PDB file of C-alpha atoms in Angstrom:
ATOM      1  CA  THR A  20      -8.909 -38.374  79.449  1.00  0.00           C
ATOM      2  CA  LEU A  21      -8.945 -36.698  82.908  1.00  0.00           C
ATOM      3  CA  VAL A  22      -5.542 -34.980  82.376  1.00  0.00           C
ATOM      4  CA  ARG A  23      -6.761 -33.532  79.113  1.00  0.00           C
ATOM      5  CA  ALA A  24      -9.872 -32.234  80.802  1.00  0.00           C
ATOM      6  CA  LEU A  25      -7.978 -30.689  83.424  1.00  0.00           C
ATOM      7  CA  ALA A  26      -5.616 -29.017  81.031  1.00  0.00           C
ATOM      8  CA  SER A  27      -8.648 -27.345  79.131  1.00  0.00           C
ATOM      9  CA  HIS A  28      -8.544 -23.641  78.807  1.00  0.00           C
ATOM     10  CA  ARG A  29     -11.921 -23.435  80.575  1.00  0.00           C
ATOM     11  CA  VAL A  30     -10.652 -25.334  83.577  1.00  0.00           C
ATOM     12  CA  VAL A  31      -7.287 -23.678  83.766  1.00  0.00           C
ATOM     13  CA  ALA A  32      -9.162 -20.225  83.461  1.00  0.00           C
ATOM     14  CA  TYR A  33     -11.586 -21.227  86.354  1.00  0.00           C
ATOM     15  CA  LEU A  34      -8.644 -22.232  88.575  1.00  0.00           C
ATOM     16  CA  ARG A  35      -6.889 -18.768  87.979  1.00  0.00           C
ATOM     17  CA  GLY A  36     -10.112 -17.054  89.006  1.00  0.00           C
ATOM     18  CA  GLY A  37     -11.245 -15.721  85.704  1.00  0.00           C
ATOM     19  CA  ALA A  38     -13.749 -16.677  82.824  1.00  0.00           C
ATOM     20  CA  TYR A  39     -12.165 -18.569  79.978  1.00  0.00           C
ATOM     21  CA  TRP A  40     -12.889 -15.797  77.626  1.00  0.00           C
ATOM     22  CA  ASN A  41     -10.777 -13.447  79.328  1.00  0.00           C
ATOM     23  CA  ASP A  42      -7.667 -14.996  77.801  1.00  0.00           C
ATOM     24  CA  LEU A  43      -9.009 -13.906  74.426  1.00  0.00           C
ATOM     25  CA  TYR A  44      -8.248 -10.325  75.309  1.00  0.00           C
ATOM     26  CA  ARG A  45      -4.547 -10.908  75.778  1.00  0.00           C
ATOM     27  CA  PRO A  46      -2.426  -9.624  72.831  1.00  0.00           C
ATOM     28  CA  ASP A  47      -0.438 -12.884  72.909  1.00  0.00           C
ATOM     29  CA  ASP A  48      -3.243 -15.415  72.789  1.00  0.00           C
ATOM     30  CA  PRO A  49      -2.694 -17.710  69.958  1.00  0.00           C
ATOM     31  CA  SER A  50      -6.129 -17.251  68.753  1.00  0.00           C
ATOM     32  CA  ARG A  51      -5.442 -13.692  67.714  1.00  0.00           C
ATOM     33  CA  ALA A  52      -9.071 -12.880  69.059  1.00  0.00           C
ATOM     34  CA  LEU A  53      -8.120  -9.418  70.265  1.00  0.00           C
ATOM     35  CA  ALA A  54      -6.823  -8.234  66.844  1.00  0.00           C
ATOM     36  CA  LEU A  55      -9.782 -10.041  65.142  1.00  0.00           C
ATOM     37  CA  THR A  56     -12.207  -8.342  67.553  1.00  0.00           C
ATOM     38  CA  ALA A  57     -10.570  -4.996  67.029  1.00  0.00           C
ATOM     39  CA  ALA A  58     -10.644  -5.512  63.190  1.00  0.00           C
ATOM     40  CA  ILE A  59     -14.293  -6.277  63.253  1.00  0.00           C
ATOM     41  CA  LEU A  60     -15.194  -3.103  65.355  1.00  0.00           C
ATOM     42  CA  GLU A  61     -12.972  -0.965  63.131  1.00  0.00           C
ATOM     43  CA  ARG A  62     -14.990  -2.415  60.144  1.00  0.00           C
ATOM     44  CA  PHE A  63     -18.312  -1.715  61.925  1.00  0.00           C
ATOM     45  CA  VAL A  64     -17.148   2.064  62.577  1.00  0.00           C
ATOM     46  CA  GLY A  65     -15.874   2.329  58.868  1.00  0.00           C
ATOM     47  CA  THR A  66     -19.258   0.927  57.665  1.00  0.00           C
ATOM     48  CA  ALA A  67     -21.125   3.331  59.784  1.00  0.00           C
ATOM     49  CA  ALA A  68     -18.987   6.353  58.389  1.00  0.00           C
ATOM     50  CA  GLN A  69     -19.652   5.161  54.809  1.00  0.00           C
ATOM     51  CA  GLN A  70     -23.434   5.573  55.613  1.00  0.00           C
ATOM     52  CA  GLY A  71     -22.825   9.039  57.073  1.00  0.00           C
ATOM     53  CA  ARG A  72     -22.910   7.869  60.614  1.00  0.00           C
ATOM     54  CA  ARG A  73     -20.566   7.458  63.483  1.00  0.00           C
ATOM     55  CA  GLY A  74     -20.359   4.176  65.331  1.00  0.00           C
ATOM     56  CA  LEU A  75     -20.087   3.715  69.088  1.00  0.00           C
ATOM     57  CA  VAL A  76     -18.742   0.682  70.731  1.00  0.00           C
ATOM     58  CA  LEU A  77     -20.017  -0.182  74.179  1.00  0.00           C
ATOM     59  CA  VAL A  78     -18.037  -2.552  76.359  1.00  0.00           C
ATOM     60  CA  PHE A  79     -19.896  -4.321  79.211  1.00  0.00           C
ATOM     61  CA  PRO A  80     -18.564  -6.169  82.165  1.00  0.00           C
ATOM     62  CA  THR A  81     -20.015  -9.287  83.685  1.00  0.00           C
ATOM     63  CA  HIS A  82     -20.824  -9.557  87.260  1.00  0.00           C
ATOM     64  CA  ALA A  83     -17.738 -11.460  88.038  1.00  0.00           C
ATOM     65  CA  ASP A  84     -15.646  -8.713  86.123  1.00  0.00           C
ATOM     66  CA  LEU A  85     -17.238  -6.048  88.380  1.00  0.00           C
ATOM     67  CA  LEU A  86     -16.373  -8.017  91.512  1.00  0.00           C
ATOM     68  CA  ARG A  87     -12.855  -8.525  90.600  1.00  0.00           C
ATOM     69  CA  ARG A  88     -12.434  -4.885  89.603  1.00  0.00           C
ATOM     70  CA  ARG A  89     -13.809  -3.874  93.092  1.00  0.00           C
ATOM     71  CA  ALA A  90     -11.104  -6.170  94.599  1.00  0.00           C
ATOM     72  CA  GLY A  91      -8.482  -4.133  92.580  1.00  0.00           C
ATOM     73  CA  ALA A  92      -7.961  -6.332  89.441  1.00  0.00           C
ATOM     74  CA  PRO A  93      -7.941  -4.630  86.002  1.00  0.00           C
ATOM     75  CA  TRP A  94     -10.777  -5.024  83.771  1.00  0.00           C
ATOM     76  CA  PRO A  95     -10.114  -8.048  81.474  1.00  0.00           C
ATOM     77  CA  TYR A  96     -11.221  -6.343  78.471  1.00  0.00           C
ATOM     78  CA  ALA A  97      -8.538  -3.431  79.052  1.00  0.00           C
ATOM     79  CA  PRO A  98      -6.332  -4.596  76.374  1.00  0.00           C
ATOM     80  CA  LEU A  99      -9.385  -4.423  73.876  1.00  0.00           C
ATOM     81  CA  LEU A 100     -10.099  -0.687  74.929  1.00  0.00           C
ATOM     82  CA  ALA A 101      -6.407   0.045  74.516  1.00  0.00           C
ATOM     83  CA  GLU A 102      -6.358  -1.457  70.940  1.00  0.00           C
ATOM     84  CA  LEU A 103      -9.687   0.473  70.051  1.00  0.00           C
ATOM     85  CA  ARG A 104      -7.908   3.768  71.227  1.00  0.00           C
ATOM     86  CA  GLN A 105      -4.806   3.138  69.191  1.00  0.00           C
ATOM     87  CA  ARG A 106      -7.190   2.496  66.109  1.00  0.00           C
ATOM     88  CA  GLY A 107      -9.142   5.803  66.888  1.00  0.00           C
ATOM     89  CA  ILE A 108     -12.145   4.109  67.707  1.00  0.00           C
ATOM     90  CA  ASP A 109     -14.562   5.716  70.315  1.00  0.00           C
ATOM     91  CA  ALA A 110     -15.702   3.254  72.950  1.00  0.00           C
ATOM     92  CA  LEU A 111     -17.628   3.543  76.261  1.00  0.00           C
ATOM     93  CA  ASP A 112     -16.502   1.252  79.016  1.00  0.00           C
ATOM     94  CA  VAL A 113     -19.862   0.748  80.903  1.00  0.00           C
ATOM     95  CA  GLY A 114     -17.839  -0.897  83.645  1.00  0.00           C
ATOM     96  CA  ASP A 115     -16.637   2.453  85.049  1.00  0.00           C
ATOM     97  CA  ALA A 116     -20.062   3.722  85.236  1.00  0.00           C
ATOM     98  CA  LEU A 117     -21.293   0.543  87.071  1.00  0.00           C
ATOM     99  CA  LEU A 118     -18.449   0.813  89.770  1.00  0.00           C
ATOM    100  CA  ALA A 119     -20.330   3.908  91.074  1.00  0.00           C
ATOM    101  CA  ALA A 120     -23.033   1.621  92.460  1.00  0.00           C
ATOM    102  CA  THR A 121     -22.651   0.423  95.987  1.00  0.00           C
ATOM    103  CA  PRO A 122     -21.832  -3.335  96.383  1.00  0.00           C
ATOM    104  CA  GLU A 123     -25.299  -3.662  98.023  1.00  0.00           C
ATOM    105  CA  VAL A 124     -27.042  -2.623  94.833  1.00  0.00           C
ATOM    106  CA  GLU A 125     -27.544  -5.593  92.585  1.00  0.00           C
ATOM    107  CA  LEU A 126     -27.195  -4.822  88.929  1.00  0.00           C
ATOM    108  CA  PHE A 127     -27.369  -8.175  87.342  1.00  0.00           C
ATOM    109  CA  VAL A 128     -29.965 -10.973  86.989  1.00  0.00           C
ATOM    110  CA  ALA A 129     -29.099 -14.431  88.730  1.00  0.00           C
ATOM    111  CA  ASN A 130     -26.811 -15.595  85.843  1.00  0.00           C
ATOM    112  CA  GLY A 131     -24.399 -12.650  86.319  1.00  0.00           C
ATOM    113  CA  GLN A 132     -24.227 -12.029  82.575  1.00  0.00           C
ATOM    114  CA  HIS A 133     -27.215  -9.864  82.009  1.00  0.00           C
ATOM    115  CA  PHE A 134     -28.326  -6.527  83.683  1.00  0.00           C
ATOM    116  CA  ASN A 135     -31.460  -6.174  85.716  1.00  0.00           C
ATOM    117  CA  GLU A 136     -33.644  -3.070  85.667  1.00  0.00           C
ATOM    118  CA  GLU A 137     -31.237  -1.189  87.824  1.00  0.00           C
ATOM    119  CA  GLY A 138     -28.178  -2.286  85.883  1.00  0.00           C
ATOM    120  CA  ASN A 139     -29.943  -1.267  82.515  1.00  0.00           C
ATOM    121  CA  ARG A 140     -30.923   2.025  84.043  1.00  0.00           C
ATOM    122  CA  ARG A 141     -27.298   2.805  84.919  1.00  0.00           C
ATOM    123  CA  VAL A 142     -26.048   1.706  81.523  1.00  0.00           C
ATOM    124  CA  ALA A 143     -28.631   4.101  79.847  1.00  0.00           C
ATOM    125  CA  ALA A 144     -27.516   6.936  82.127  1.00  0.00           C
ATOM    126  CA  ALA A 145     -23.854   6.267  81.185  1.00  0.00           C
ATOM    127  CA  VAL A 146     -24.666   6.086  77.469  1.00  0.00           C
ATOM    128  CA  GLU A 147     -26.658   9.285  77.852  1.00  0.00           C
ATOM    129  CA  ALA A 148     -23.692  11.086  79.649  1.00  0.00           C
ATOM    130  CA  PHE A 149     -21.202   9.870  77.044  1.00  0.00           C
ATOM    131  CA  LEU A 150     -23.308  11.172  74.238  1.00  0.00           C
ATOM    132  CA  ARG A 151     -23.911  14.464  75.829  1.00  0.00           C
ATOM    133  CA  ALA A 152     -20.233  15.023  76.579  1.00  0.00           C
ATOM    134  CA  ARG A 153     -19.709  14.633  72.945  1.00  0.00           C
ATOM    135  CA  ALA A 154     -22.577  16.981  72.150  1.00  0.00           C
ATOM    136  CA  VAL A 155     -24.432  14.345  70.106  1.00  0.00           C
ATOM    137  CA  TRP A 156     -27.623  14.097  72.190  1.00  0.00           C
ATOM    138  CA  PRO A 157     -30.637  14.657  69.868  1.00  0.00           C
ATOM    139  CA  GLY A 158     -30.787  18.384  69.129  1.00  0.00           C
ATOM    140  CA  GLU A 159     -27.103  19.014  69.813  1.00  0.00           C
ATOM    141  CA  GLU A 160     -24.207  19.648  67.464  1.00  0.00           C
ATOM    142  CA  ALA A 161     -21.441  16.993  67.420  1.00  0.00           C
ATOM    143  CA  GLY A 162     -18.134  18.340  68.958  1.00  0.00           C
ATOM    144  CA  PRO A 163     -14.526  17.634  67.975  1.00  0.00           C
ATOM    145  CA  GLY A 164     -13.908  13.879  68.089  1.00  0.00           C
ATOM    146  CA  GLY A 165     -17.685  13.316  68.762  1.00  0.00           C
ATOM    147  CA  ILE A 166     -19.692  10.348  67.403  1.00  0.00           C
ATOM    148  CA  GLY A 167     -22.494  12.753  66.189  1.00  0.00           C
ATOM    149  CA  PRO A 168     -24.978  12.458  63.316  1.00  0.00           C
TER     150      PRO A 168
END
């Protein structure tokens, strides 16, 4: 029915000005998606450690996330980053690096979900800076808390 369709989580999220998946980052979402996502990432990092490696989690914003952040809204995935920090999981929020781009610089392809060449360049630079700050760039020793070899 029309009433059921209008009450759908996708429609409600759209009317609130966000993507339907943003609710999944809320700790009180009935799906418990935040806890599940954090547990999956924790398992990823643990598996990497068992193999003698360190895992790195990258968190990417969409174009709409970036526009809302520039307007003063928090990142929708901030609860995920907080949960990962609480679990001791190293994560890079690529969104902060992308905010440095002026609004006139387009970073996404037309669908707003994938980076264009400039967006990918900025993401690569952010990852390189993140790794260098932890002294895990090729040929460097891992520092305290680093994600090194």
